[in-house]
Amino acid sequence: MSPTNYIFVLDSRKPIVLHPFDTAEVFKSAETGSIIGRYSSGDSPRDADSIRTALYAAMEKGTRRYYLNKGYYLRLALTTGTFIAVYLFLSILVRDPVPLIDELLLGSLAAAAVFFASERHALSSPRHLESVLRFRRAIDGAYFSESRIVDLVEAWRDEAVALGPAAFYKSDAMEPVLSGDEKEEAQALCSLLARRWKSRPVVAELYEASANGRVPGLLLDKAARRLGNEECALALAYLRLIPLALKSAE
């Protein structure tokens, strides 16, 4: 079965675009799979052309990073071997009045030339170019539609913006139940949001406290200070989505 890659556009007025192109996993498969876009009910996201251009840029950056990382250790070994070979050649066969200086300088220049040449070779490989073209076609053909999951997240975020961090303690009058397709979509959105805050440990602290059943107000206030009100509100909406996605999997 070909993979499904989700793209989420949160807030049609000031779009936050979440995509999978910042991870290596999406480029490992020989198949591009389908790309499905989701946004909230109502007006379509503004600046659709800018969003698509941003997706192209993110995808091209991701493929570049993937193919460079894929052969990194081989290029490093080749570069190191070049430096050692040039250094030994100059040390043994070439006499110079200042020992080591010429050998180190020329060895370093030769190693750098080999390293950058190997990078250019990796990026001009048919596999890399084919991958870029394949994903560009997939982005061009991506189908965007309204999403109940995005509606839920935006409603929770707006509530948290209006009420502040204490909105975390507010529960829904009737807990939403997700269908199988909505469960898959919610899990994809949770995964993308988790990567958004991978360098913000306060979100992980909030998740751990939530999983233990007790989120102290001081921690919520700390999150608001560290993330800012709107970003904190989105993080609180993410925490409310996680148990729904997990519960629907039971």
mmCIF file of C-alpha atoms in Angstrom, residues 34-220:
data_model
loop_
_atom_site.group_PDB
_atom_site.id
_atom_site.type_symbol
_atom_site.label_atom_id
_atom_site.label_comp_id
_atom_site.label_asym_id
_atom_site.label_seq_id
_atom_site.Cartn_x
_atom_site.Cartn_y
_atom_site.Cartn_z
ATOM 1 C CA SER A 34 -0.648 10.313 -2.101
ATOM 2 C CA ILE A 35 -0.495 13.802 -0.636
ATOM 3 C CA ILE A 36 -3.670 14.953 1.065
ATOM 4 C CA GLY A 37 -4.216 18.505 2.264
ATOM 5 C CA ARG A 38 -6.554 19.483 5.081
ATOM 6 C CA TYR A 39 -7.833 22.863 6.275
ATOM 7 C CA SER A 40 -10.675 24.131 8.439
ATOM 8 C CA SER A 41 -14.269 24.592 7.302
ATOM 9 C CA GLY A 42 -15.189 27.876 5.677
ATOM 10 C CA ASP A 43 -12.977 29.936 3.426
ATOM 11 C CA SER A 44 -10.098 28.284 1.616
ATOM 12 C CA PRO A 45 -6.643 29.259 2.880
ATOM 13 C CA ARG A 46 -5.351 32.555 1.577
ATOM 14 C CA ASP A 47 -2.178 32.790 -0.506
ATOM 15 C CA ALA A 48 -2.551 29.281 -1.943
ATOM 16 C CA ASP A 49 0.282 29.979 -4.394
ATOM 17 C CA SER A 50 2.591 31.008 -1.533
ATOM 18 C CA ILE A 51 1.699 27.847 0.372
ATOM 19 C CA ARG A 52 2.485 25.675 -2.651
ATOM 20 C CA THR A 53 5.774 27.526 -3.215
ATOM 21 C CA ALA A 54 6.700 26.976 0.452
ATOM 22 C CA LEU A 55 5.921 23.262 0.055
ATOM 23 C CA TYR A 56 8.192 23.055 -3.008
ATOM 24 C CA ALA A 57 11.016 24.718 -1.066
ATOM 25 C CA ALA A 58 10.554 22.453 1.980
ATOM 26 C CA MET A 59 10.434 19.337 -0.187
ATOM 27 C CA GLU A 60 13.562 20.287 -2.141
ATOM 28 C CA LYS A 61 15.415 21.078 1.081
ATOM 29 C CA GLY A 62 14.301 17.746 2.543
ATOM 30 C CA THR A 63 15.394 15.701 -0.481
ATOM 31 C CA ARG A 64 18.732 17.527 -0.552
ATOM 32 C CA ARG A 65 19.333 16.776 3.142
ATOM 33 C CA TYR A 66 18.265 13.143 2.711
ATOM 34 C CA TYR A 67 20.600 12.395 -0.196
ATOM 35 C CA LEU A 68 23.512 14.254 1.373
ATOM 36 C CA ASN A 69 23.072 12.428 4.687
ATOM 37 C CA LYS A 70 22.688 9.102 2.897
ATOM 38 C CA GLY A 71 26.297 9.119 1.636
ATOM 39 C CA TYR A 72 27.813 11.299 4.337
ATOM 40 C CA TYR A 73 30.117 8.709 5.934
ATOM 41 C CA LEU A 74 31.404 7.522 2.560
ATOM 42 C CA ARG A 75 32.195 11.123 1.571
ATOM 43 C CA LEU A 76 33.830 11.714 4.946
ATOM 44 C CA ALA A 77 36.027 8.633 4.511
ATOM 45 C CA LEU A 78 36.948 9.707 0.980
ATOM 46 C CA THR A 79 37.774 13.214 2.197
ATOM 47 C CA THR A 80 39.900 11.916 5.070
ATOM 48 C CA GLY A 81 41.728 9.536 2.735
ATOM 49 C CA THR A 82 42.453 12.371 0.324
ATOM 50 C CA PHE A 83 43.885 14.556 3.093
ATOM 51 C CA ILE A 84 46.126 11.751 4.387
ATOM 52 C CA ALA A 85 47.321 10.821 0.876
ATOM 53 C CA VAL A 86 48.190 14.414 -0.064
ATOM 54 C CA TYR A 87 49.802 15.071 3.319
ATOM 55 C CA LEU A 88 52.001 11.964 3.116
ATOM 56 C CA PHE A 89 52.901 12.605 -0.516
ATOM 57 C CA LEU A 90 54.061 16.153 0.214
ATOM 58 C CA SER A 91 55.804 15.168 3.453
ATOM 59 C CA ILE A 92 57.823 12.354 1.901
ATOM 60 C CA LEU A 93 58.529 13.505 -1.645
ATOM 61 C CA VAL A 94 58.523 17.299 -1.498
ATOM 62 C CA ARG A 95 61.153 19.203 0.441
ATOM 63 C CA ASP A 96 60.141 22.623 1.755
ATOM 64 C CA PRO A 97 61.797 25.127 4.107
ATOM 65 C CA VAL A 98 58.795 25.255 6.470
ATOM 66 C CA PRO A 99 57.729 21.740 7.488
ATOM 67 C CA LEU A 100 54.006 20.897 7.989
ATOM 68 C CA ILE A 101 52.590 24.248 6.794
ATOM 69 C CA ASP A 102 52.419 23.404 3.079
ATOM 70 C CA GLU A 103 51.363 19.837 3.751
ATOM 71 C CA LEU A 104 48.489 20.841 6.035
ATOM 72 C CA LEU A 105 47.316 23.653 3.759
ATOM 73 C CA LEU A 106 47.393 21.700 0.500
ATOM 74 C CA GLY A 107 46.007 18.582 2.154
ATOM 75 C CA SER A 108 43.082 20.568 3.553
ATOM 76 C CA LEU A 109 42.386 22.226 0.186
ATOM 77 C CA ALA A 110 42.443 18.884 -1.618
ATOM 78 C CA ALA A 111 40.134 17.312 0.986
ATOM 79 C CA ALA A 112 37.682 20.230 0.746
ATOM 80 C CA ALA A 113 37.677 19.995 -3.061
ATOM 81 C CA VAL A 114 36.918 16.281 -2.921
ATOM 82 C CA PHE A 115 34.175 16.755 -0.313
ATOM 83 C CA PHE A 116 32.325 19.458 -2.256
ATOM 84 C CA ALA A 117 32.742 17.585 -5.534
ATOM 85 C CA SER A 118 31.188 14.489 -3.948
ATOM 86 C CA GLU A 119 28.279 16.621 -2.675
ATOM 87 C CA ARG A 120 27.651 17.980 -6.165
ATOM 88 C CA HIS A 121 27.777 14.442 -7.538
ATOM 89 C CA ALA A 122 25.204 13.255 -4.967
ATOM 90 C CA LEU A 123 22.826 16.134 -5.747
ATOM 91 C CA SER A 124 23.128 15.631 -9.503
ATOM 92 C CA SER A 125 22.400 11.903 -9.263
ATOM 93 C CA PRO A 126 19.370 10.604 -11.220
ATOM 94 C CA ARG A 127 17.759 9.328 -8.006
ATOM 95 C CA HIS A 128 17.834 12.749 -6.348
ATOM 96 C CA LEU A 129 16.531 14.571 -9.423
ATOM 97 C CA GLU A 130 13.841 11.955 -9.993
ATOM 98 C CA SER A 131 12.744 12.214 -6.357
ATOM 99 C CA VAL A 132 12.405 16.016 -6.609
ATOM 100 C CA LEU A 133 10.352 15.775 -9.808
ATOM 101 C CA ARG A 134 8.168 13.007 -8.372
ATOM 102 C CA PHE A 135 7.329 14.993 -5.252
ATOM 103 C CA ARG A 136 6.714 18.174 -7.244
ATOM 104 C CA ARG A 137 4.132 16.323 -9.316
ATOM 105 C CA ALA A 138 2.576 14.931 -6.143
ATOM 106 C CA ILE A 139 2.340 18.411 -4.597
ATOM 107 C CA ASP A 140 0.805 19.758 -7.808
ATOM 108 C CA GLY A 141 -1.806 17.006 -7.680
ATOM 109 C CA ALA A 142 -2.486 17.251 -3.939
ATOM 110 C CA TYR A 143 -6.171 17.469 -3.050
ATOM 111 C CA PHE A 144 -7.069 19.902 -0.250
ATOM 112 C CA SER A 145 -10.375 19.613 1.578
ATOM 113 C CA GLU A 146 -12.104 20.686 4.785
ATOM 114 C CA SER A 147 -11.303 18.718 7.913
ATOM 115 C CA ARG A 148 -13.224 18.121 11.133
ATOM 116 C CA ILE A 149 -9.924 17.437 12.905
ATOM 117 C CA VAL A 150 -8.544 20.834 11.939
ATOM 118 C CA ASP A 151 -11.855 22.395 13.023
ATOM 119 C CA LEU A 152 -11.487 20.818 16.470
ATOM 120 C CA VAL A 153 -7.873 21.925 16.896
ATOM 121 C CA GLU A 154 -8.619 25.485 15.790
ATOM 122 C CA ALA A 155 -11.653 25.712 18.089
ATOM 123 C CA TRP A 156 -9.582 24.515 21.073
ATOM 124 C CA ARG A 157 -6.771 26.896 20.154
ATOM 125 C CA ASP A 158 -9.129 29.875 19.856
ATOM 126 C CA GLU A 159 -10.634 28.958 23.221
ATOM 127 C CA ALA A 160 -7.192 28.841 24.806
ATOM 128 C CA VAL A 161 -6.275 32.202 23.273
ATOM 129 C CA ALA A 162 -9.454 33.729 24.739
ATOM 130 C CA LEU A 163 -9.282 32.105 28.197
ATOM 131 C CA GLY A 164 -5.525 31.781 28.621
ATOM 132 C CA PRO A 165 -3.647 28.647 29.783
ATOM 133 C CA ALA A 166 -6.471 27.787 32.218
ATOM 134 C CA ALA A 167 -8.492 26.685 29.159
ATOM 135 C CA PHE A 168 -6.607 23.395 29.473
ATOM 136 C CA TYR A 169 -8.824 22.439 32.417
ATOM 137 C CA LYS A 170 -12.017 23.035 30.431
ATOM 138 C CA SER A 171 -13.575 19.856 29.071
ATOM 139 C CA ASP A 172 -15.970 19.416 26.164
ATOM 140 C CA ALA A 173 -19.658 19.069 26.978
ATOM 141 C CA MET A 174 -19.648 16.024 24.703
ATOM 142 C CA GLU A 175 -16.359 14.330 23.870
ATOM 143 C CA PRO A 176 -15.855 13.998 20.090
ATOM 144 C CA VAL A 177 -15.546 10.485 18.715
ATOM 145 C CA LEU A 178 -13.281 9.975 15.732
ATOM 146 C CA SER A 179 -13.917 7.629 12.841
ATOM 147 C CA GLY A 180 -11.171 5.387 11.505
ATOM 148 C CA ASP A 181 -10.129 7.872 8.815
ATOM 149 C CA GLU A 182 -10.248 10.736 11.306
ATOM 150 C CA LYS A 183 -8.100 8.723 13.703
ATOM 151 C CA GLU A 184 -5.403 8.328 11.042
ATOM 152 C CA GLU A 185 -5.599 12.034 10.247
ATOM 153 C CA ALA A 186 -5.455 13.022 13.929
ATOM 154 C CA GLN A 187 -2.395 10.854 14.500
ATOM 155 C CA ALA A 188 -0.669 12.426 11.490
ATOM 156 C CA LEU A 189 -1.446 15.912 12.805
ATOM 157 C CA CYS A 190 -0.189 14.996 16.286
ATOM 158 C CA SER A 191 3.043 13.688 14.776
ATOM 159 C CA LEU A 192 3.619 16.894 12.807
ATOM 160 C CA LEU A 193 2.848 19.093 15.812
ATOM 161 C CA ALA A 194 5.204 17.032 17.992
ATOM 162 C CA ARG A 195 8.012 17.688 15.505
ATOM 163 C CA ARG A 196 7.142 21.388 15.519
ATOM 164 C CA TRP A 197 8.050 21.544 19.212
ATOM 165 C CA LYS A 198 10.835 18.965 19.355
ATOM 166 C CA SER A 199 13.269 21.673 20.490
ATOM 167 C CA ARG A 200 10.813 23.158 23.015
ATOM 168 C CA PRO A 201 11.076 20.924 26.117
ATOM 169 C CA VAL A 202 8.234 22.731 27.884
ATOM 170 C CA VAL A 203 5.743 21.022 25.536
ATOM 171 C CA ALA A 204 7.176 17.619 26.481
ATOM 172 C CA GLU A 205 6.822 18.621 30.141
ATOM 173 C CA LEU A 206 3.170 19.484 29.536
ATOM 174 C CA TYR A 207 2.575 16.157 27.818
ATOM 175 C CA GLU A 208 4.192 14.157 30.634
ATOM 176 C CA ALA A 209 2.205 16.035 33.260
ATOM 177 C CA SER A 210 -0.995 15.520 31.260
ATOM 178 C CA ALA A 211 -0.289 11.796 30.890
ATOM 179 C CA ASN A 212 0.166 11.578 34.673
ATOM 180 C CA GLY A 213 -3.209 13.247 35.179
ATOM 181 C CA ARG A 214 -1.988 16.457 36.805
ATOM 182 C CA VAL A 215 -0.901 19.658 35.063
ATOM 183 C CA PRO A 216 0.003 22.355 37.622
ATOM 184 C CA GLY A 217 -0.907 25.941 36.869
ATOM 185 C CA LEU A 218 2.723 27.011 37.257
ATOM 186 C CA LEU A 219 3.676 24.743 34.358
ATOM 187 C CA LEU A 220 0.915 26.194 32.185
#
